[in-house]
XYZ file of C-alpha atoms in Angstrom:
554
model
C 106.833 97.812 80.534
C 105.310 96.860 77.171
C 104.148 93.231 76.959
C 103.101 93.194 73.273
C 103.641 95.745 70.448
C 101.877 94.861 67.162
C 102.855 96.885 64.059
C 100.857 96.721 60.764
C 99.866 93.073 61.299
C 97.793 91.360 58.559
C 96.958 87.663 58.403
C 95.065 85.430 56.017
C 94.482 81.632 56.388
C 95.777 79.251 53.594
C 93.629 79.119 50.408
C 91.470 82.051 51.699
C 91.830 85.440 49.946
C 89.936 87.202 52.686
C 92.194 88.689 55.353
C 91.363 87.558 58.935
C 93.363 90.555 60.247
C 94.054 93.839 58.500
C 96.771 96.311 59.475
C 96.461 95.842 63.264
C 98.438 98.345 65.342
C 98.339 97.792 69.086
C 100.358 98.234 72.226
C 99.562 96.309 75.403
C 101.192 97.449 78.705
C 101.939 95.470 81.787
C 99.066 95.217 84.329
C 96.368 96.201 81.901
C 92.904 94.608 81.869
C 91.858 94.503 78.251
C 88.581 93.319 76.758
C 88.728 92.312 73.138
C 85.380 92.097 71.518
C 83.627 91.820 68.171
C 81.070 89.558 66.451
C 81.809 85.890 65.547
C 84.392 85.701 62.734
C 85.651 89.224 63.265
C 89.242 88.011 63.930
C 89.368 88.022 67.791
C 90.466 84.418 68.192
C 92.989 84.795 65.448
C 94.444 87.902 67.007
C 94.603 86.204 70.521
C 96.372 83.130 69.171
C 98.998 85.423 67.531
C 99.941 86.558 71.119
C 100.959 82.996 71.969
C 103.707 81.933 69.627
C 103.043 78.246 69.773
C 99.365 78.683 69.043
C 99.933 81.027 66.008
C 97.707 79.632 63.148
C 99.361 78.585 59.896
C 98.863 81.124 57.151
C 100.376 84.263 55.484
C 101.502 86.861 58.012
C 102.569 90.425 57.267
C 103.719 92.829 59.965
C 105.551 92.317 63.299
C 104.696 91.384 66.856
C 107.304 92.244 69.555
C 107.080 90.287 72.895
C 108.309 91.965 75.947
C 110.416 94.390 74.050
C 112.455 91.537 72.502
C 112.723 90.208 69.003
C 113.868 86.927 70.302
C 111.111 84.983 72.150
C 111.356 81.176 72.575
C 108.546 78.702 73.312
C 109.941 78.210 76.795
C 109.687 81.967 77.308
C 106.098 81.821 76.064
C 105.313 78.901 78.385
C 106.462 80.821 81.335
C 105.324 84.353 80.620
C 102.089 83.895 78.626
C 99.162 81.815 79.986
C 96.363 80.953 77.598
C 93.011 79.622 78.909
C 90.992 77.984 76.086
C 87.286 78.336 75.666
C 86.788 74.625 76.318
C 88.751 73.359 79.273
C 88.110 69.675 78.215
C 90.987 70.282 75.666
C 93.330 72.018 78.200
C 93.677 69.572 80.971
C 96.217 67.008 80.083
C 96.483 64.830 83.147
C 94.014 62.773 85.233
C 94.146 64.527 88.660
C 94.186 68.032 89.975
C 97.517 67.645 91.708
C 99.277 66.303 88.609
C 97.607 68.971 86.474
C 99.020 71.705 88.656
C 102.589 70.223 88.546
C 102.584 69.354 84.839
C 103.869 72.616 83.490
C 106.623 73.106 86.104
C 107.781 69.429 85.573
C 108.182 70.077 81.864
C 110.326 73.192 82.597
C 112.568 71.046 84.818
C 111.876 72.744 88.294
C 112.954 70.730 91.311
C 110.205 68.921 93.454
C 110.566 71.119 96.432
C 109.700 74.268 94.343
C 106.775 72.384 92.765
C 105.434 71.376 96.135
C 105.674 74.877 97.496
C 103.924 76.366 94.552
C 101.120 73.729 94.710
C 100.625 74.477 98.391
C 100.427 78.269 97.563
C 98.083 78.070 94.691
C 95.849 75.586 96.415
C 95.395 77.875 99.349
C 94.774 80.878 96.996
C 92.064 79.036 95.094
C 90.762 76.844 97.980
C 91.533 73.649 96.142
C 92.491 71.613 99.213
C 89.301 69.553 99.097
C 89.722 68.625 95.489
C 93.531 68.406 95.191
C 93.395 64.588 94.741
C 90.186 64.502 92.669
C 90.061 63.284 89.124
C 89.620 66.048 86.520
C 86.662 64.192 85.045
C 84.795 64.522 88.392
C 84.841 68.308 88.494
C 82.158 70.650 87.412
C 82.696 73.096 84.439
C 83.560 75.994 86.972
C 85.840 73.818 88.945
C 87.773 72.755 85.703
C 88.041 76.366 84.716
C 89.590 77.254 88.175
C 92.031 74.316 88.007
C 93.132 75.172 84.481
C 93.661 78.807 85.577
C 95.450 77.697 88.649
C 97.840 75.426 86.549
C 98.684 78.492 84.421
C 99.467 80.589 87.447
C 101.808 77.942 88.704
C 104.152 79.213 85.998
C 103.957 82.722 87.485
C 103.069 84.362 84.129
C 103.178 88.074 83.157
C 100.167 87.748 80.922
C 97.078 85.582 80.749
C 94.901 85.467 77.526
C 91.298 84.278 77.916
C 89.338 83.043 74.938
C 85.707 83.168 75.946
C 86.299 81.615 79.342
C 82.705 81.885 80.654
C 80.760 80.508 77.700
C 80.052 77.182 79.479
C 79.644 78.609 82.934
C 76.456 79.417 84.892
C 76.010 83.064 86.069
C 77.419 82.420 89.572
C 80.460 80.563 88.321
C 81.003 83.332 85.781
C 81.036 85.968 88.493
C 83.452 83.840 90.609
C 85.898 83.371 87.778
C 85.781 87.021 86.664
C 86.216 88.204 90.153
C 89.323 86.116 90.547
C 90.787 87.265 87.158
C 90.065 90.862 88.207
C 91.881 90.322 91.517
C 94.832 88.724 89.699
C 95.209 91.729 87.547
C 94.787 94.386 90.184
C 96.662 92.756 93.119
C 99.365 90.836 91.212
C 99.961 93.162 88.183
C 99.219 90.332 85.730
C 98.119 91.557 82.287
C 94.728 90.202 81.278
C 93.552 90.126 77.745
C 90.003 88.547 77.402
C 87.540 88.046 74.700
C 83.876 87.413 75.344
C 80.442 87.839 73.813
C 78.821 88.567 77.153
C 80.168 91.943 78.297
C 77.825 92.653 81.071
C 80.248 91.857 83.824
C 83.467 92.563 81.958
C 83.174 96.231 80.764
C 82.885 97.639 84.245
C 86.129 96.173 85.296
C 88.075 96.798 82.104
C 90.800 99.397 81.454
C 90.416 99.227 77.739
C 87.792 97.977 75.314
C 89.074 97.118 71.895
C 86.409 96.462 69.314
C 87.381 94.454 66.197
C 85.207 94.300 63.078
C 86.134 92.453 59.763
C 89.667 91.993 60.933
C 90.189 95.756 61.766
C 90.297 97.590 65.115
C 87.462 100.134 64.953
C 87.610 101.394 68.599
C 90.193 101.311 71.341
C 89.225 103.290 74.455
C 88.135 103.192 78.045
C 84.705 101.791 78.741
C 83.155 105.146 79.738
C 84.368 106.832 76.647
C 82.811 104.387 74.101
C 80.710 106.920 72.104
C 76.916 106.512 72.374
C 76.755 107.080 68.640
C 79.047 104.019 68.103
C 77.001 101.931 70.528
C 73.808 102.795 68.565
C 75.368 102.401 65.057
C 77.431 99.401 65.497
C 75.355 96.156 65.447
C 77.735 94.223 67.755
C 78.101 96.942 70.392
C 74.399 97.791 70.331
C 73.657 94.286 71.528
C 76.776 93.432 73.598
C 77.531 96.298 75.970
C 76.000 96.255 79.539
C 72.232 96.935 79.690
C 72.807 100.157 81.602
C 74.998 101.556 78.762
C 72.394 100.674 76.132
C 69.723 102.227 78.154
C 71.646 105.353 78.599
C 72.355 105.547 74.749
C 68.778 104.761 73.744
C 67.309 107.396 76.177
C 69.897 109.893 74.781
C 70.883 110.994 78.210
C 73.880 113.321 78.661
C 74.677 112.313 82.215
C 77.614 110.023 83.305
C 77.684 106.647 81.407
C 76.508 103.848 83.854
C 78.700 100.772 83.564
C 77.025 98.418 85.984
C 73.753 97.602 87.821
C 74.379 100.131 90.665
C 75.068 102.884 88.334
C 72.108 101.995 86.197
C 69.852 102.228 89.270
C 71.283 105.700 90.032
C 70.499 106.648 86.463
C 66.831 105.586 86.813
C 66.618 107.294 90.315
C 67.672 110.549 88.668
C 64.935 110.146 86.091
C 62.163 109.192 88.465
C 62.210 111.062 91.867
C 58.794 109.443 92.592
C 57.333 106.063 91.733
C 56.537 105.979 88.039
C 52.783 106.152 87.128
C 52.880 103.080 84.952
C 54.899 100.129 86.179
C 53.715 97.354 83.914
C 53.307 96.755 80.190
C 49.938 95.325 78.802
C 51.610 92.454 77.050
C 49.034 89.648 76.007
C 50.575 86.303 75.522
C 48.978 83.990 73.059
C 47.829 80.961 74.985
C 48.777 77.637 73.390
C 46.589 74.642 73.682
C 47.712 72.402 76.486
C 49.002 69.759 74.264
C 52.341 68.516 75.637
C 55.313 67.519 73.452
C 57.427 66.261 76.318
C 56.300 65.007 79.802
C 58.720 63.893 82.411
C 57.207 62.439 85.563
C 59.056 61.475 88.771
C 62.413 60.860 87.070
C 65.296 59.476 89.191
C 68.728 58.798 87.619
C 72.171 57.980 88.905
C 75.400 57.390 86.993
C 76.636 55.234 89.798
C 75.239 53.939 93.079
C 76.806 56.662 95.134
C 74.614 59.629 94.145
C 71.365 60.431 92.313
C 71.779 63.224 89.721
C 68.044 63.571 89.277
C 65.618 63.060 92.280
C 62.094 63.015 91.146
C 62.181 65.554 88.293
C 58.795 66.728 86.918
C 58.501 68.761 83.762
C 55.731 69.402 81.212
C 56.636 71.192 77.992
C 53.988 72.462 75.666
C 54.061 71.588 72.009
C 55.287 74.349 69.764
C 56.934 76.190 72.625
C 60.475 77.523 73.290
C 61.434 76.014 76.717
C 64.568 76.585 78.718
C 66.106 74.767 81.780
C 68.343 76.933 83.787
C 70.489 76.308 86.989
C 74.016 76.013 88.172
C 76.579 73.631 86.726
C 76.124 70.089 87.995
C 72.412 70.354 88.912
C 71.234 67.748 86.405
C 70.122 69.869 83.374
C 72.177 68.029 80.715
C 71.248 64.653 82.311
C 67.501 65.601 82.100
C 67.966 66.688 78.470
C 69.731 63.427 77.574
C 66.965 61.347 79.177
C 64.157 63.285 77.478
C 65.999 62.820 74.139
C 66.629 59.140 74.674
C 70.394 59.403 74.765
C 70.272 57.921 78.312
C 67.844 55.146 79.450
C 64.975 56.156 81.638
C 64.778 53.434 84.276
C 62.898 55.251 87.104
C 60.007 57.417 86.084
C 58.108 58.104 82.794
C 58.977 60.086 79.820
C 56.396 60.764 77.101
C 56.742 62.389 73.683
C 53.452 63.546 72.227
C 51.682 61.381 74.752
C 53.644 58.194 73.792
C 56.078 56.499 76.053
C 59.664 57.083 74.756
C 60.358 53.385 75.189
C 57.747 52.627 72.514
C 59.630 54.576 69.792
C 61.851 52.636 67.437
C 65.279 54.115 67.035
C 64.713 55.078 63.333
C 61.299 56.747 64.296
C 62.836 58.547 67.303
C 65.827 59.967 65.595
C 64.395 60.327 62.119
C 61.747 63.067 62.182
C 60.845 63.111 65.917
C 64.021 64.238 67.764
C 67.024 66.336 66.918
C 69.906 66.875 69.404
C 72.598 69.461 69.572
C 75.029 68.237 72.354
C 77.125 70.618 74.409
C 80.373 69.086 72.859
C 79.191 69.806 69.338
C 82.537 68.910 67.854
C 81.508 65.269 68.396
C 79.253 65.663 65.437
C 82.061 66.249 62.975
C 84.597 63.759 61.526
C 85.003 64.688 58.000
C 87.548 66.727 56.146
C 85.205 69.718 55.541
C 82.038 71.079 57.173
C 80.131 70.356 53.827
C 81.168 66.732 53.944
C 79.746 66.199 57.401
C 76.576 68.068 56.511
C 76.046 65.997 53.373
C 76.482 62.737 55.390
C 73.826 63.829 57.800
C 71.360 64.069 54.941
C 72.316 61.034 52.810
C 69.785 58.502 54.192
C 66.761 60.882 54.144
C 67.663 62.655 50.925
C 69.410 60.392 48.385
C 69.444 62.924 45.580
C 72.806 64.834 45.896
C 71.433 67.950 44.074
C 68.549 68.212 46.576
C 71.133 67.735 49.383
C 73.229 70.618 48.109
C 70.213 72.954 47.713
C 69.200 72.220 51.327
C 72.655 72.629 52.721
C 73.038 75.874 50.889
C 69.757 77.241 52.329
C 70.425 76.288 55.939
C 74.121 77.264 55.813
C 73.018 80.639 54.628
C 70.710 80.971 57.608
C 73.437 79.812 60.031
C 76.060 82.117 58.382
C 78.408 79.431 57.604
C 78.495 79.565 53.898
C 82.091 80.697 53.820
C 83.039 77.856 56.193
C 81.658 74.990 54.221
C 85.084 74.051 52.627
C 86.963 74.458 55.863
C 88.080 71.648 58.149
C 85.684 71.681 61.215
C 88.510 71.866 63.732
C 90.075 74.885 61.931
C 87.129 77.309 62.633
C 86.457 79.069 65.915
C 84.145 77.686 68.713
C 81.251 80.008 67.810
C 81.492 79.112 64.155
C 81.620 75.362 64.987
C 78.583 75.803 67.118
C 76.696 77.301 64.196
C 77.832 74.572 61.915
C 76.482 72.025 64.463
C 73.275 73.886 64.593
C 73.038 73.723 60.855
C 73.469 69.985 60.958
C 70.632 69.530 63.566
C 68.295 71.851 61.600
C 68.855 69.986 58.316
C 66.995 66.925 59.698
C 63.855 68.905 60.390
C 62.782 67.190 63.710
C 59.546 67.752 65.597
C 61.436 68.347 68.954
C 64.778 70.022 69.065
C 66.866 69.352 72.185
C 69.749 71.875 72.436
C 72.420 71.926 75.107
C 73.933 75.396 75.544
C 73.184 76.396 71.912
C 74.132 80.050 72.366
C 77.631 79.440 73.668
C 80.149 81.041 71.413
C 77.401 83.030 69.613
C 77.610 86.743 69.348
C 74.422 88.676 70.202
C 73.741 89.436 66.550
C 73.418 85.925 65.551
C 71.503 85.099 68.753
C 68.748 87.428 67.501
C 68.723 85.519 64.157
C 68.799 82.224 65.956
C 65.814 83.287 68.178
C 63.888 84.405 65.082
C 64.505 81.020 63.459
C 63.268 79.232 66.665
C 60.072 81.317 66.501
C 59.612 80.286 62.948
C 59.911 76.594 63.986
C 57.476 77.190 66.894
C 54.952 78.511 64.465
C 55.222 75.370 62.469
C 54.463 73.381 65.659
C 58.083 72.368 66.415
C 58.987 72.264 70.094
C 62.502 73.597 71.218
C 63.927 72.569 74.562
C 67.261 73.951 75.559
C 69.641 73.970 78.482
C 71.147 77.416 78.994
C 73.163 79.738 81.304
C 72.177 82.720 79.205
C 69.590 84.481 81.304
C 69.411 87.448 79.035
C 68.575 85.320 75.916
C 66.015 83.224 77.851
C 64.213 86.250 79.252
C 63.934 87.851 75.878
C 63.002 84.953 73.726
C 61.789 81.795 75.625
C 58.081 81.045 76.448
C 58.726 79.139 79.752
C 61.719 78.550 81.940
C 62.458 76.010 84.644
C 65.003 76.291 87.494
C 66.682 72.976 88.041
C 68.233 72.461 91.512
C 69.640 69.325 93.159
C 68.052 67.223 90.584
C 64.560 68.569 90.876
C 62.513 71.425 89.206
C 62.506 74.204 91.835
C 60.300 76.456 89.628
C 58.664 76.273 86.237
C 56.808 79.384 85.053
C 56.181 81.837 82.132
C 59.454 83.818 81.526
C 58.321 87.069 82.990
C 57.051 85.428 86.096
C 60.095 83.229 86.315
C 62.786 86.033 86.208
C 60.812 88.630 88.279
C 60.582 86.076 91.173
C 64.370 85.433 91.190
C 66.648 87.906 93.017
C 70.018 86.706 91.891
C 69.305 84.458 88.923
C 67.784 87.060 86.758
C 68.596 89.715 84.142
C 70.602 92.880 84.408
C 67.526 94.795 83.247
C 65.409 93.413 86.206
C 68.171 94.117 88.629
C 68.439 97.744 87.470
C 64.749 98.450 87.285
C 63.052 96.204 89.836
C 62.513 99.112 92.288
C 60.611 100.975 89.597
C 59.210 98.292 87.256
C 59.145 94.978 89.286
C 57.925 92.854 86.446
C 60.181 94.192 83.709
C 62.861 91.564 82.902
C 64.171 92.736 79.540
C 65.846 95.916 78.397
C 63.019 96.362 75.846
C 60.436 96.380 78.560
C 62.399 98.742 80.825
C 63.145 101.178 77.949
C 59.499 101.212 76.991
C 58.296 101.914 80.414
C 60.840 104.627 80.842
C 59.594 106.366 77.636
C 55.953 106.010 78.631
C 56.617 107.507 82.060
C 58.912 110.293 80.725
C 56.324 111.397 78.297
C 53.353 111.344 80.692
């Protein structure tokens, strides 16, 4: 059975001559697991929303989409047959409790209470929701909210589920749990899965088809193992997005089978090195910074209410001019720690110093003028104007009264953040990744001495991540300190100076990045998992590739 048939589809947004989609021809069959990928702004989210009639964006549409072999497809049919999991589940949940959220869709379809109770019982058993069935949605972690939203979709017994970057705000363990559940739904229940993501390490190995979209056009539609090595090396997005094992295979120009996952990547290295390689480490000298600290947190305790402490004696020291990351599972206290160190929450137990000065001694204008800049996880909270430019201009009005100078500065930073084409758009009419870049632009405009970033790479494609990291390094060289919360282990291993593992409100480990990731067994990079038997201290693809080449030549 064909779920969707798209013929010669083109689409452009109002007052925008550039087409978001160009001549799309695509057939999606029942039970397929499809990964739709491409860089930010390539048209992925636009195409996904076209597959859900009530989410179709306003604009000029040419071409035709046939739903389930029918030209007549109502919103009720869409509600039952097509589930759509948004990138940010904060906007998807519509009721206050888990039980009412599960029942909401069926109640709106007019099903009887007996049927609703039965489906709640079944879905709760399937997702192990019994212990949280009467909890408030606001009390759940990010991973739990994702599961509840997915469960509420499955209550409708859909034929298709569309996922728009569902793992962007999840830690690696929660990501694996969600993707394993999605894979099981596809394989065991015949549900068609269409998913778009920037992080493809875990997705490509389980996909039936990988569809690559660039500048609104489909440039590849094939099985994962048949993606040409030439395309991986020549396409900027694919060369940074496909699994590490595939990139190593392409870069080493091997003709053997294409490894799609960690296990197959290990087999590839085993075939190259029958014996232990002669050189197992790289001689990488790190420039030692002076031990001047930008941020010091000592014995920090914090609780939102009297029932439970979120932070329990947290200790951190962050060097001036460094790029520092806090990692750990959802709900361990990372965002709370960031909020305390940036002054957004009051520090009542323990001490926080910025450049050796107690944070309580900073006046508000001094603290948030040139000392601190904060990019919150919910970056949409920074926007309230009719256009992105309007909000950026407001952010500079106090510090830069001259409008011409403000425009010049906005143009410069917008160019770096690749949002020049978005300046006249409404903030809520752009994609999640584009909004993230616009928010980053707003923070960078203020030129703070310490940047606090909460999940700054969520929604970013790997191409922009490299540019972002390059900009961070420039800021570091100017003496600016960057502190971020992240679930992006690959990004942290490649670009950060130091990392800290936050667990149960405390710092379980703070170390230089190579030492940090090589000591972890699960919470580490794909490159380290693939190569640890041969190169134990290698944590990035670049390090593994260099060591492979050195040993193959010798």
